[in-house]
C-alpha positions as semicolon CSV with decimal commas, in nm:
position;residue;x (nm);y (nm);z (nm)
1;X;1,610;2,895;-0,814
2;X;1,877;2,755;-1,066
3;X;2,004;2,439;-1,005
4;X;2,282;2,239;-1,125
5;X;2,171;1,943;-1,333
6;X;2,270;1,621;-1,363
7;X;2,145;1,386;-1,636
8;X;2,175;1,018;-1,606
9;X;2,005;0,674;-1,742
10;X;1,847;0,616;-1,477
11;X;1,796;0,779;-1,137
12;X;1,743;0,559;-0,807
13;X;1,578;0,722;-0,479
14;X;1,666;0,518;-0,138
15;X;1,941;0,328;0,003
16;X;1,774;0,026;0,128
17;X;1,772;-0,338;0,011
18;X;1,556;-0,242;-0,308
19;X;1,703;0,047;-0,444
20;X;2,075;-0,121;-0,385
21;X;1,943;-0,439;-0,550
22;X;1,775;-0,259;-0,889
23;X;2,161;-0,086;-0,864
24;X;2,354;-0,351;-0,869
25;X;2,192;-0,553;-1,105
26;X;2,177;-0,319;-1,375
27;X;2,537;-0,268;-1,366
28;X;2,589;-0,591;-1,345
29;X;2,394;-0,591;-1,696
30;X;2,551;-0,295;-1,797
31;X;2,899;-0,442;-1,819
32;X;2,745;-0,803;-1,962
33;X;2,625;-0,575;-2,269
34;X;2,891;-0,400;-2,322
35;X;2,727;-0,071;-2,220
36;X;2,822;0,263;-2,004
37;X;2,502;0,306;-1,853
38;X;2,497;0,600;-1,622
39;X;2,297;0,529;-1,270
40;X;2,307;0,728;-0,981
41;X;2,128;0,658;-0,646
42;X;2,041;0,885;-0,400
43;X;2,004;0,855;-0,010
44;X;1,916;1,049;0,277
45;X;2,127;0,886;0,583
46;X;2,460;1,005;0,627
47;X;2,591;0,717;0,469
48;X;2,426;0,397;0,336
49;X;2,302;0,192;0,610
50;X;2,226;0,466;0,826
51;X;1,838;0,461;0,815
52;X;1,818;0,112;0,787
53;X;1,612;-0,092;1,049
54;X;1,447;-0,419;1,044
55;X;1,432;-0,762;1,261
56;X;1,598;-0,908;1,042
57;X;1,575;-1,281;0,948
58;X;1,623;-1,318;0,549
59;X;1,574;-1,529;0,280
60;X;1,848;-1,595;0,052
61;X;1,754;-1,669;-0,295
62;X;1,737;-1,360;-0,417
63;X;2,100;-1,248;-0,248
64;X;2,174;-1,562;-0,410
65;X;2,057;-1,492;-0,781
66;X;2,218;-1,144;-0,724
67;X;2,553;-1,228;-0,581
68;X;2,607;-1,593;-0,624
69;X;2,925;-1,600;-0,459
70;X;2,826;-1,379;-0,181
71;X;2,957;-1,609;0,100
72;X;3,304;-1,630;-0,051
73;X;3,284;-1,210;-0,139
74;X;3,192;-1,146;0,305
75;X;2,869;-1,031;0,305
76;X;2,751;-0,989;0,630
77;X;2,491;-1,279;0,625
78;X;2,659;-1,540;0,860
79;X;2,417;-1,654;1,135
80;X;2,199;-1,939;1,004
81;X;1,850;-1,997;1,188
82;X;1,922;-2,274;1,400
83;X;1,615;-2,347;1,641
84;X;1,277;-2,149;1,559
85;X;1,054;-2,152;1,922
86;X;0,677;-1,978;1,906
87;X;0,559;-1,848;2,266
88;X;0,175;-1,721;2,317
89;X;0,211;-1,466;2,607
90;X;-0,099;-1,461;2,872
91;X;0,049;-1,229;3,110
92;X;0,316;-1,085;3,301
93;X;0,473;-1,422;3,381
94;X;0,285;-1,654;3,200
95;X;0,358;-1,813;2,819
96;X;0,254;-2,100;2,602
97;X;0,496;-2,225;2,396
98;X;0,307;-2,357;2,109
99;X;0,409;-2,666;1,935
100;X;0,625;-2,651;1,611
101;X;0,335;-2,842;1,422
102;X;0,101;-2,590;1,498
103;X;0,320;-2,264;1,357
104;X;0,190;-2,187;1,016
105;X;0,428;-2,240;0,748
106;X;0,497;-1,863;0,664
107;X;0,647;-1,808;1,016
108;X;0,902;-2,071;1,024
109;X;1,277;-2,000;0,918
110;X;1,429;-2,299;0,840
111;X;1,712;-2,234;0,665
112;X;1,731;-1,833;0,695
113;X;1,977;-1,627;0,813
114;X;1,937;-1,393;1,095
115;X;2,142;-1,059;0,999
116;X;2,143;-0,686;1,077
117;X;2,052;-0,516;0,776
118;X;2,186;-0,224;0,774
119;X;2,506;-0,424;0,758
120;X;2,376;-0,594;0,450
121;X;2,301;-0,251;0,309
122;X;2,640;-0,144;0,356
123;X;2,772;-0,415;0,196
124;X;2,553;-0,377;-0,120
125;X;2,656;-0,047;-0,148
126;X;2,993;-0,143;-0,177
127;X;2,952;-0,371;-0,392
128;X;2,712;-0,099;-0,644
129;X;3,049;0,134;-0,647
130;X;3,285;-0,109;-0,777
131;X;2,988;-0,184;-1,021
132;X;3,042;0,200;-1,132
133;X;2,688;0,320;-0,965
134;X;2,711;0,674;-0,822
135;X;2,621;0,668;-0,487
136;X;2,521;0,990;-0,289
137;X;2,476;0,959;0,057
138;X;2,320;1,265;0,202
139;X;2,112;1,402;-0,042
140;X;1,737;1,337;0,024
141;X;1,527;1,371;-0,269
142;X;1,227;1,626;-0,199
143;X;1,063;1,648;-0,512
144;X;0,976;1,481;-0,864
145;X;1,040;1,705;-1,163
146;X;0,758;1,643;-1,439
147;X;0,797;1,711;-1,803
148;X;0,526;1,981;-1,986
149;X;0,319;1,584;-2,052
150;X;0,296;1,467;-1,684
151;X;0,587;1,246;-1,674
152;X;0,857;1,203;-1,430
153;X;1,164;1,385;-1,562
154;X;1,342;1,332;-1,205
155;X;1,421;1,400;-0,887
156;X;1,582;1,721;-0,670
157;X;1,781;1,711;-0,368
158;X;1,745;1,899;-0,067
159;X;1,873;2,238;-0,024
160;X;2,142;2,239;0,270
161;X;2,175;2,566;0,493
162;X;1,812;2,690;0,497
163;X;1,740;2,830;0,843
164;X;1,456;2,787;1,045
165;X;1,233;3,050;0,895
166;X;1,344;2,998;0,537
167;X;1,649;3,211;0,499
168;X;1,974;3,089;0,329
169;X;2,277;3,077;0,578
170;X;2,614;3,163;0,495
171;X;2,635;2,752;0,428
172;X;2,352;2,761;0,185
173;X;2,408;2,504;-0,101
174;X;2,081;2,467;-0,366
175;X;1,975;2,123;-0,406
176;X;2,100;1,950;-0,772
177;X;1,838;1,835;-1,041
178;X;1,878;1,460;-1,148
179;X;1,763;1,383;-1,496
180;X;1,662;1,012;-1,602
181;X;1,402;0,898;-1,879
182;X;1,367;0,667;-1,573
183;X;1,301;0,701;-1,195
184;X;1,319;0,410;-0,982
185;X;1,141;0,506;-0,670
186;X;1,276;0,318;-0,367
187;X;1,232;0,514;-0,038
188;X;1,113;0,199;0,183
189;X;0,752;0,199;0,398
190;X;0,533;0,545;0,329
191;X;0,844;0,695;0,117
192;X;0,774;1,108;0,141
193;X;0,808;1,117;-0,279
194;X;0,590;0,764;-0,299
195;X;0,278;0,949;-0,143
196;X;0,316;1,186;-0,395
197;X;0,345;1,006;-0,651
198;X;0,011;0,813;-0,500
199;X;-0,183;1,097;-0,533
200;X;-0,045;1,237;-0,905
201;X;-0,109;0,912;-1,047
202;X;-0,385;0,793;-0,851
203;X;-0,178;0,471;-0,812
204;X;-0,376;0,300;-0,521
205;X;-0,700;0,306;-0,745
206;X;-0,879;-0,021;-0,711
207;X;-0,681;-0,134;-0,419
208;X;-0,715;-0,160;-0,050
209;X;-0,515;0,133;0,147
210;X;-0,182;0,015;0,244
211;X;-0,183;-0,103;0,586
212;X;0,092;-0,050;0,882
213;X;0,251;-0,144;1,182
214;X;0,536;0,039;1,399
215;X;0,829;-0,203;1,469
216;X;1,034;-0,117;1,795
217;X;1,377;-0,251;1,801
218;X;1,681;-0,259;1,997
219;X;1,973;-0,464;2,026
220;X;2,163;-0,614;2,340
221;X;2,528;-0,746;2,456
222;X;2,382;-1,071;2,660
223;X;2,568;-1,318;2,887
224;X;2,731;-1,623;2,749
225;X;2,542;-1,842;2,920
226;X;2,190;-1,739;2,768
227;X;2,344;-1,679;2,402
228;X;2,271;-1,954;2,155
229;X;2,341;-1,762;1,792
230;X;2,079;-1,901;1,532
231;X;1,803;-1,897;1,767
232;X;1,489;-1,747;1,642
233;X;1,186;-1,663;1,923
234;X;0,847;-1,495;1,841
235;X;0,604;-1,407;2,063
236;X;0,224;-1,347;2,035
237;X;-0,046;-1,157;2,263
238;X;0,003;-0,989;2,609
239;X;0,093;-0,691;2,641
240;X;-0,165;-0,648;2,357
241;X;-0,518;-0,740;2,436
242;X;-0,698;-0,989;2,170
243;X;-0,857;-0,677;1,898
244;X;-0,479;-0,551;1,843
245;X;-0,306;-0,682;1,619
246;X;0,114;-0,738;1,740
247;X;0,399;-0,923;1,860
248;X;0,734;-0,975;1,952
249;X;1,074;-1,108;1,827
250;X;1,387;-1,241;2,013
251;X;1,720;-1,328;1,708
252;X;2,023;-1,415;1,859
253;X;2,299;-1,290;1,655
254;X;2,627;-1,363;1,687
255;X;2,787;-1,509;2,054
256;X;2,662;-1,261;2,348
257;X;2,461;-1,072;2,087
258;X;2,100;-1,053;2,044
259;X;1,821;-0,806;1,852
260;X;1,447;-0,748;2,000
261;X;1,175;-0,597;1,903
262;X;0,835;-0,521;1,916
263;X;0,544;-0,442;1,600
264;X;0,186;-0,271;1,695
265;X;-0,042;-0,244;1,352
266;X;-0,109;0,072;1,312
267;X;-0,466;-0,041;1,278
268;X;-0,526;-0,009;1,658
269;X;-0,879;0,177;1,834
270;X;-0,755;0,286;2,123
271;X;-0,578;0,617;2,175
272;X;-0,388;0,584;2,528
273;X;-0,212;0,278;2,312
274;X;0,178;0,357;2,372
275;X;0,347;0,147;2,141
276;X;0,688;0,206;2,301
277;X;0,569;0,172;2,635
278;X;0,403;-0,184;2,535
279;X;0,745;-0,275;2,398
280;X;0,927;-0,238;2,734
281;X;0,656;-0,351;2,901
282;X;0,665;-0,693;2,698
283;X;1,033;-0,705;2,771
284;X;0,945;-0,812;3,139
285;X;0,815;-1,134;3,047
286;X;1,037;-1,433;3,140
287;X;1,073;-1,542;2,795
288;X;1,234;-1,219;2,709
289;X;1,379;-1,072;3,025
290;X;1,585;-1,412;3,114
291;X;1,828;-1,342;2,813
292;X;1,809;-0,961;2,878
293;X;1,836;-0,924;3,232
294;X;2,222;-0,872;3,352
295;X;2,282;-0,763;2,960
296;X;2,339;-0,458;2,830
297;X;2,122;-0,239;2,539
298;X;2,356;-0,095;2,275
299;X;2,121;0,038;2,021
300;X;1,784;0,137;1,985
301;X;1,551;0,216;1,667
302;X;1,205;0,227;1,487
303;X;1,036;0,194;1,188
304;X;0,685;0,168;1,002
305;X;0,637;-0,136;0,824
306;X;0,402;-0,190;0,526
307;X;0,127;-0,493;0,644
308;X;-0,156;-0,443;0,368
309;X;-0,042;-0,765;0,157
310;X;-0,148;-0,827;-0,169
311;X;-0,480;-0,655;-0,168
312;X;-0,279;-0,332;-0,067
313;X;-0,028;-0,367;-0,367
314;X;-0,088;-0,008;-0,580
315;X;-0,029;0,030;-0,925
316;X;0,353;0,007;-1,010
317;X;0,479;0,245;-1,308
318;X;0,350;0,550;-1,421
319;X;0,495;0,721;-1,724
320;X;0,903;0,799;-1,638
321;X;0,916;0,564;-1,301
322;X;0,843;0,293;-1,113
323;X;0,788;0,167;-0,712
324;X;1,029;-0,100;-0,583
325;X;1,060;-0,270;-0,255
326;X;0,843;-0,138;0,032
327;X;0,783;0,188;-0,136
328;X;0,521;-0,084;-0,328
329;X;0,423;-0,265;-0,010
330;X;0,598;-0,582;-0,121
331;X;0,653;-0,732;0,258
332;X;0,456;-1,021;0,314
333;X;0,250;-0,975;0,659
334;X;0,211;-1,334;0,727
335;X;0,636;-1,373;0,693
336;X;0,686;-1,070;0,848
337;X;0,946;-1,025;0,625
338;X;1,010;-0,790;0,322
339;X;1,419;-0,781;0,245
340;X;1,357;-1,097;-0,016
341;X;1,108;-0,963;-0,175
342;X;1,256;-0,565;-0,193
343;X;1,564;-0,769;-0,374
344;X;1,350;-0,973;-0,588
345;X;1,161;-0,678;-0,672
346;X;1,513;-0,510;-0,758
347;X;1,649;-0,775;-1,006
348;X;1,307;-0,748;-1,173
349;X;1,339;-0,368;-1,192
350;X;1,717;-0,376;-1,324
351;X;1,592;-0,641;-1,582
352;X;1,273;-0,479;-1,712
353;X;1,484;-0,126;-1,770
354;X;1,808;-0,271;-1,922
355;X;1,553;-0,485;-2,175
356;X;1,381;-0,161;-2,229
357;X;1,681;0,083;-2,278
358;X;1,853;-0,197;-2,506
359;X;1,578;-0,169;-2,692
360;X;1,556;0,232;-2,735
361;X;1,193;0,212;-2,544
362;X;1,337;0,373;-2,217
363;X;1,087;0,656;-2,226
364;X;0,740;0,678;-2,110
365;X;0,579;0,406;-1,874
366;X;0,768;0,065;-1,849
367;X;0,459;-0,147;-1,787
368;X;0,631;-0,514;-1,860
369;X;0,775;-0,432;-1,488
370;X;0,459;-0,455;-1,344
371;X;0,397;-0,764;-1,546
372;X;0,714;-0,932;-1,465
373;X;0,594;-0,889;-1,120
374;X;0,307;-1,030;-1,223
375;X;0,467;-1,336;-1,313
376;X;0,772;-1,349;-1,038
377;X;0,759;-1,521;-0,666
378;X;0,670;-1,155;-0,520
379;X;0,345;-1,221;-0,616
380;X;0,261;-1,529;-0,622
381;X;0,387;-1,504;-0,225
382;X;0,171;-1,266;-0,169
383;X;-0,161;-1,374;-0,295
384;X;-0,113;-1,704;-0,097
385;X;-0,113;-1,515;0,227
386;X;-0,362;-1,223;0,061
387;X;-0,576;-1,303;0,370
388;X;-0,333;-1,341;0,699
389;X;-0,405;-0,989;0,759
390;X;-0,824;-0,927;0,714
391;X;-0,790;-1,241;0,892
392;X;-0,670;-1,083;1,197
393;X;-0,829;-0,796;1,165
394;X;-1,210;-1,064;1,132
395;X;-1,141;-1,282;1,441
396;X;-0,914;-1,073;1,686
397;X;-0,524;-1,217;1,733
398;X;-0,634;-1,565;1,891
399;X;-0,880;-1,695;1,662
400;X;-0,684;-1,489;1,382
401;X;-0,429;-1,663;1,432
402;X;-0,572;-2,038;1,424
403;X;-0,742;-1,938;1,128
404;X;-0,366;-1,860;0,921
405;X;-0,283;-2,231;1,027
406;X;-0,602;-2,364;0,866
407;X;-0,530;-2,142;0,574
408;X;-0,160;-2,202;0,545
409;X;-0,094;-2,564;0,671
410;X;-0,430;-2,737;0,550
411;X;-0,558;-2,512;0,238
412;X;-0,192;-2,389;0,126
413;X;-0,336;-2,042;0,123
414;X;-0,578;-2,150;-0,196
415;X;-0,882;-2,124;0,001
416;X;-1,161;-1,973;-0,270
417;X;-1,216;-1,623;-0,142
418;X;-1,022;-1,291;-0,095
419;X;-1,099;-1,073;0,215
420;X;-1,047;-0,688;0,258
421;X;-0,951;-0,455;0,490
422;X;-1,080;-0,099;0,350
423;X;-1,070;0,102;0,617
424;X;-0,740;0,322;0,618
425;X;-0,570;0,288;0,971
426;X;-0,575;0,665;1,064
427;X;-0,934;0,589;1,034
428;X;-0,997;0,308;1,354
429;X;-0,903;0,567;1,643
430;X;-1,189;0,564;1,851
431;X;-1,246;0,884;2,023
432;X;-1,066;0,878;2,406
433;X;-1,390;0,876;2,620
434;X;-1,463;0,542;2,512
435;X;-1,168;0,439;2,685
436;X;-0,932;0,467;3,020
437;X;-0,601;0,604;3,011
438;X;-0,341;0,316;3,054
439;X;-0,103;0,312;3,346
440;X;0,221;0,181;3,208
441;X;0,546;0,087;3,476
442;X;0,762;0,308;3,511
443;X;1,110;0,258;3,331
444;X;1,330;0,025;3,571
445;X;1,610;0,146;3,408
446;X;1,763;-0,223;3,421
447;X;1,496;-0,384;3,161
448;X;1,260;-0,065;3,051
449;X;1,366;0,241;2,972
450;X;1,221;0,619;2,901
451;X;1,179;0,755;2,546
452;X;1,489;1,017;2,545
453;X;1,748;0,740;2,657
454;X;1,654;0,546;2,407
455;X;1,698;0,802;2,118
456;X;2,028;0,868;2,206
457;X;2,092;0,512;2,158
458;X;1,970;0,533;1,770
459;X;2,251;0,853;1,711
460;X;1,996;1,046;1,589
461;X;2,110;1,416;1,493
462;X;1,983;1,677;1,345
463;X;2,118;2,015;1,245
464;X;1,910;2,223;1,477
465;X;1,880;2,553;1,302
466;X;1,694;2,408;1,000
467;X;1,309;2,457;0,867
468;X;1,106;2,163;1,070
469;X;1,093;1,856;0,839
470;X;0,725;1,804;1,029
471;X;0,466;2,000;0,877
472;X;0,137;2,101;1,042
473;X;-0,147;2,126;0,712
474;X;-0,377;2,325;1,011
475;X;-0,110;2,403;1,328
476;X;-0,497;2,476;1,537
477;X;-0,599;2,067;1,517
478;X;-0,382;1,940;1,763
479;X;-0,564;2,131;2,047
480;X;-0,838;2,181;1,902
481;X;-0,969;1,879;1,783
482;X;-0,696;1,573;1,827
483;X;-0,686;1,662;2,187
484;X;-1,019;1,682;2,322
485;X;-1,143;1,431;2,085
486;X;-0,864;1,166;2,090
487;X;-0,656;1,321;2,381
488;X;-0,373;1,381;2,102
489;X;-0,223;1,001;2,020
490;X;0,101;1,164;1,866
491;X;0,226;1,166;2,250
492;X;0,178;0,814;2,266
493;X;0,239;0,685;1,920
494;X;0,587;0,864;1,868
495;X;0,852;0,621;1,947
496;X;1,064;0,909;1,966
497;X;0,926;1,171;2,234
498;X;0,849;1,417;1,932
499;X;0,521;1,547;2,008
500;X;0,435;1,688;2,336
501;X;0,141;1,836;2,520
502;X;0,246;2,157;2,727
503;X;0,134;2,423;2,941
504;X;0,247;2,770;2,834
505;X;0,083;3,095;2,957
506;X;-0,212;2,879;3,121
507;X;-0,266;2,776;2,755
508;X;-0,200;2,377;2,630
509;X;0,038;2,408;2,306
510;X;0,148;2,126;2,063
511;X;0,555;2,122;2,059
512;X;0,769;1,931;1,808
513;X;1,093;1,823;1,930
514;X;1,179;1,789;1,586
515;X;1,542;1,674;1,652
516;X;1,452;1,354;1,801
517;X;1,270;1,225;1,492
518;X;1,381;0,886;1,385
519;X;1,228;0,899;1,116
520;X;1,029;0,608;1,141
521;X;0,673;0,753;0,957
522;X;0,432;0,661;1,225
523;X;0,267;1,054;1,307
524;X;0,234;1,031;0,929
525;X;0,035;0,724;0,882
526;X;-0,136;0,763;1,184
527;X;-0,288;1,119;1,307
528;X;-0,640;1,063;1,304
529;X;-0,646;1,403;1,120
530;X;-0,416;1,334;0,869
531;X;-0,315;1,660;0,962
532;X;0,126;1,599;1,017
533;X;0,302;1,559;0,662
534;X;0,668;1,445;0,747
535;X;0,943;1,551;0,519
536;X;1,275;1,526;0,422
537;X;1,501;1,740;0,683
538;X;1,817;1,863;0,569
539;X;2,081;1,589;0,426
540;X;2,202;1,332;0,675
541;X;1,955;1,417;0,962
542;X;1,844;1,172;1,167
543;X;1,954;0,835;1,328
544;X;2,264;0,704;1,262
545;X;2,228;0,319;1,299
546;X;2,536;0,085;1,316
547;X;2,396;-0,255;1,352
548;X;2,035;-0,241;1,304
């Protein structure tokens, strides 16, 4: 097919906190040299912001070293934490509230802010274009151009008006080539390019697999009398029993205001697991459903996060690009947070390639990234809480749990021994006859809610007559072997209502709803077959967050 091509210094994939950072900051350093460097960023949401999901509660230093003045230019980062509570569930009705002596360092948020990110993202973006960055909203990037030597020459963007069996439609626009002698990749948790570029570089040799959990989110208009804006809650065990590895969070935002959500590792055994259903079940605990109850939801979205930690961290450059943000796996598990260290890793990124193109060494592989990482706070973060999560996954949530206070409070996360976690997560599905089939509520309506209501809360969209983004590598496993063996998870680990089990013709068929993806990754991380490969859909499908 020809292609229009675009050449450019360098080329950034992703929209997120990361890719908007490594923007920004180059630039920033751009201008400071005197230079006219050409950077474009690409982004598959219909507009910056609109894939973005996360708690969020952030740490500001690296805003700060970014934007030093960012108070006085309006981002969006406003709501200081102002009380941080800790509640161990042990049923239904019943909580602990464990002291504040007894949280271990990582989890408390002193002097954070709690924000909706996708606001933040917005904001960054704004701030890129009057930098002089080319932003393209719209325009997933489905594949890596190589050079004739193996190195990333750049990216392409999706072809718009493809039908659903191929065809072009009168609408059909190709896809544009993007050029760079450098390629920051930047697509957030399990990025479709990044697990390419995994395998075609063999990037995660040495390492443990990256490691994942499924956060559930959704935010609320509360009553005045229950808001108190800079109030942080987390919770820990029920719904989940002690061998799964989860919990919940409570931010309130601004006044009547207040995000919630829900993460299940991805690491889990048992296949009637409904992370969604846990979720609303969770939400009828007092601690939770006195703010809630009387409220009203207003959004609702999900969202893989990375949880494999230090030991998970893959090999960052290969010859023409380099992994940013959670693309790398750069959230720290024991925080639960990733957004400071996806801008840290950003500024590093900007800084390694503007040293290297000042210097005429922009081609090839830009290892003093990696060690700059090396030798930044990402990392040394990281390895201090390198064992929160085999830790967990050793002594069950409880004892897990007492363990990260030992090794966080007492040892400072110095203790003299590394732990791994080598088994992938797709991998700990136990088959379904070792377990029963979990009887969840039904939705209340008032507190709980279905799948499908909820997805029309996340304005998801996509254009309907368009090849299905979810690829089958074997369209027989799903009833032939996921079912009987695992009684097919993907109808229980969708937070989306995606996959279904039907009866057609007194035959059982696997059907993809394919238009209410959210794209949050999970079927692709965790189909015990490996057998679903998610993909970019055509430009600005999918949700359309406003506040998440």
């Amino acid at each position: 097919m020809n292609r229009e091509s675009m050449e450019f210094d360098v080329v950034i994939v992703g929209g997120g906190p990361a890719g908007l950072a490594t923007a920004c900051r180059l630039a920033q350093l751009s201008q400071q040299h005197n230079k006219d460097w050409q950077i474009a960023l690409v982004e598959k949401g219909s507009e910056i912001g609109a894939h973005i999901m996360s708690g969020a509660v952030i740490e500001t230093d690296a805003l700060t070293e970014l934007f030093p003045d960012w108070k006085s230019q309006g981002a969006p980062v406003k709501t200081q934490v102002t009380d941080d509570e800790f509640h161990y569930l042990r049923g239904l009705e019943k909580d602990t509230k464990v002291p504040g002596f007894l949280i271990p360092k990582p989890m408390r948020n002193h002097g954070n802010y709690i924000i909706s990110l996708g606001s933040l993202c917005r904001w960054l973006g704004e701030q890129a274009e009057n930098l002089g960055v080319n932003i393209f909203p719209g325009f997933p990037a489905t594949e890596v151009l190589y050079n004739e030597d193996g190195s990333v020459k750049g990216i392409v963007t999706g072809d718009m008006g493809i039908d659903a069996n191929g065809n072009e439609k009168g609408s059909h626009e190709p896809g544009y080539e993007l050029l760079a002698p450098q390629t920051v990749f930047a697509e957030g948790c399990r990025g479709s390019l990044g697990k390419n570029l995994m395998a075609q570089f063999d990037l995660q040799k040495g390492a443990d697999p990256q490691h994942y959990g499924i956060g559930l989110k959704e935010v609320w208009q509360v009553d005045d009398s229950v808001s108190q804006p800079g109030k942080v809650v987390h919770t820990l065990g029920w719904p989940l029993d002690n061998h799964t590895e989860g919990g919940g969070f409570l931010y309130h935002l601004d006044q009547n205001t207040v995000a919630l959500g829900f993460v299940v590792a991805l690491n889990y055994s048992n296949p009637y697991l409904s992370p969604f259903e846990t979720f609303q079940l969770w939400k009828q605990n007092p601690v939770i459903k006195n703010i809630i109850k009387g409220g009203k939801r207003i959004s609702y979205g999900a969202r893989a996060l990375n949880k494999g930690g230090y030991q998970s961290l893959p090999k960052l450059t290969f010859p023409g690009g380099m992994l940013v943000g959670c693309e790398a796996g750069f959230l720290n598990p024991a925080k639960i947070k990733g957004t400071h260290t996806a801008l840290k890793s950003g500024l590093i990124a900007a800084e390694s390639l503007a040293e290297a193109m000042i210097n005429g060494e922009a081609t090839g592989e830009l290892t003093t990234y990696a060690d700059n990482i090396k030798q930044s706070s990402i990392y040394k973060e990281l390895h201090k809480s390198r064992n929160f999560e085999p830790g967990l996954n050793k002594f069950g949530t409880f004892f897990g749990a007492a363990f990260t206070f030992i090794d966080q409070n007492i040892f400072m996360g110095k203790l003299p021994f590394t732990w791994n976690s080598k088994t992938p997560d797709h991998a700990c599905l136990k088959p379904a006859d070792q377990f029963e089939p979990i009887e969840y509520p039904r939705p209340d309506n008032e507190i709980s809610f279905d799948r499908l209501s909820s997805v029309f809360l996340s304005s998801t969209n996509h254009v309907e007559d368009q090849p299905c983004h979810l690829k089958l590598k074997d369209p027989t496993i799903p009833i032939q072997v996921n079912l009987p063996k695992w009684a097919e998870p993907a109808q229980r680990y969708c937070p989306a209502a995606v996959y279904e089990v039907i009866e057609e013709n007194n035959q059982q068929v696997f059907r993809i709803n394919a238009q209410n993806c959210v794209h949050c990754k999970t079927c692709d991380i965790k189909d015990p077959s490996q057998n679903i490969d998610w993909q970019t859909p055509e430009g600005g499908g999918g949700p359309n967050y406003s506040n998440m």
